[in-house]
Amino acid sequence: MKRGERSAVLLSFLFFFSLLCAYFILRPIRDEMGIKNGAENMQWLFTGTFLVMIAIVPIFGLLNQRFTPFRLLLFCYSFFLLNILGFYGLFRLGIGMHWLPTIFFIWISVFNLFAVSLFWSLMADLFSSLSSKRIFGVIASGGSLGALAGPLLSNYLSHRLDFMEMLLVAGCFLMIGMVCMAGLFVIGKAKLLKSARNAHKKLSLPNKGLFYAISSTFKSNYLLGIATFVLLYTSVSTFLYFEQAHVLEISGLTSNERMSYFSQVDFATNALAIAGQLFFTARIIKKIGLPFTMAVIPLLVASGLFVMGFKLSLVMIAILLILHRAGNFFLLRPSKEILFTVTPHDHKYRSKNFIDTAIYRGGDAMTGWLFAGLTALGFGLSTMALVAVPLALLWSYNGLRLGWEHSKKEVKDN
């Protein structure tokens, strides 16, 4: 690692650690609220999340057009912090307890994607395509370490604090992340301001309005390819999530036992992910190249889904979920973020945010209704796994093509 990069990488590492630690303190609560609402009704929660995402996209586009990156991120993360304090007050006062858990589930689902997408937008703006291949794995490991610490801290403090006070703990970690963010803007001020000025000159053109993020995504084959990659990823992910929810619902486990299961899966996922990010991400990308790096995890998941179609069990689902999520953390997520390093500033923030939030949750909602429809038609859980196999294979092929396209753009830019 170059000397000039060390401070920026350290702050990025701590920023991502704090961000995901805050999220994973709250995630087991979200998952349990989802199952209590009924596994057969989860598609409604996913649809609600998607609709909220769609409503946010044009608002975010307007904010991005008017504010510098620092003010934009400061506003968004401050808003999330106020949301956490608001939920604490509502839960503490017992207001709206019949609808508050549903709102909380949707909010966490929005917060996770939006906050992480903004973080990686900043990373793609701060670091070049060449340096990102060396250091994005290290930065991503900060998030995995936070995702590892979050469940452990939540489990430890849950015996000493109630879940409402855990909201405040999560809020403290979010504030730490915001301090790191401020430090990053001091270090990379010149580069970020130059990028923002160039973007705002372009944004003065009349065709870049509130819905530019949506239109630019569908006009660019490269961005559309990334959107397809995300859509296929979340479709396979939702199939696995729904399989897990249905099996857990009939397993006879208590609420606390289910939350313990969620924490154990999260811990195993993030332990594997952080080991991969620290020791293998950069080596794998360098050794086999970005195209094959983006194709290998989807191919392994397709193989696992095929096996699950003939041997379905909670253990098998857990193993495949761990492979799917850990592979995303230490290979697919850094690889996908590298794709954006060769795109313009407004694509890094506006189009990327649309893909990472609305497209992602749109895939959740669409797959949720597909799963519900197939269940209503009498399809069993094993058959569902086989239905997802072609999606995973298409996901692998799409990743391969995206990696090749990035290589062409990188050569052109250099």
CSV table of N, CA and C in Angstrom, one decimal, residues 32 35-36 248-262:
chain,number,residue,atom,x,y,z
A,32,GLU,N,-36.5,-11.3,12.9
A,32,GLU,CA,-37.5,-11.9,13.7
A,32,GLU,C,-38.8,-11.2,13.6
A,35,ILE,N,-40.5,-12.7,10.5
A,35,ILE,CA,-41.1,-14.0,10.6
A,35,ILE,C,-42.4,-13.9,11.5
A,36,LYS,N,-42.4,-13.1,12.5
A,36,LYS,CA,-43.6,-12.9,13.3
A,36,LYS,C,-44.7,-12.4,12.5
A,248,LEU,N,-37.9,-22.3,8.8
A,248,LEU,CA,-37.8,-21.9,10.2
A,248,LEU,C,-39.2,-21.8,10.9
A,249,GLU,N,-40.2,-21.3,10.1
A,249,GLU,CA,-41.5,-21.2,10.6
A,249,GLU,C,-42.1,-22.5,11.0
A,250,ILE,N,-41.8,-23.6,10.4
A,250,ILE,CA,-42.3,-24.9,10.7
A,250,ILE,C,-41.4,-25.7,11.5
A,251,SER,N,-40.2,-25.1,11.9
A,251,SER,CA,-39.2,-25.9,12.6
A,251,SER,C,-39.5,-26.2,14.1
A,252,GLY,N,-40.4,-25.4,14.7
A,252,GLY,CA,-40.7,-25.5,16.1
A,252,GLY,C,-39.8,-24.8,17.0
A,253,LEU,N,-38.9,-24.0,16.4
A,253,LEU,CA,-38.0,-23.2,17.3
A,253,LEU,C,-38.7,-22.0,17.9
A,254,THR,N,-38.2,-21.6,19.1
A,254,THR,CA,-38.8,-20.5,19.7
A,254,THR,C,-38.2,-19.2,19.1
A,255,SER,N,-38.8,-18.0,19.5
A,255,SER,CA,-38.4,-16.8,18.9
A,255,SER,C,-36.9,-16.5,19.3
A,256,ASN,N,-36.5,-16.8,20.5
A,256,ASN,CA,-35.1,-16.6,20.9
A,256,ASN,C,-34.2,-17.5,20.2
A,257,GLU,N,-34.6,-18.7,19.9
A,257,GLU,CA,-33.8,-19.7,19.2
A,257,GLU,C,-33.6,-19.3,17.7
A,258,ARG,N,-34.7,-18.7,17.2
A,258,ARG,CA,-34.6,-18.3,15.8
A,258,ARG,C,-33.6,-17.1,15.7
A,259,MET,N,-33.7,-16.2,16.6
A,259,MET,CA,-32.7,-15.0,16.7
A,259,MET,C,-31.3,-15.5,16.9
A,260,SER,N,-31.1,-16.6,17.7
A,260,SER,CA,-29.8,-17.1,17.9
A,260,SER,C,-29.3,-17.7,16.6
A,261,TYR,N,-30.2,-18.4,15.8
A,261,TYR,CA,-29.8,-19.0,14.5
A,261,TYR,C,-29.4,-17.9,13.6
A,262,PHE,N,-30.1,-16.8,13.5
A,262,PHE,CA,-29.8,-15.7,12.6
A,262,PHE,C,-28.4,-15.1,13.0
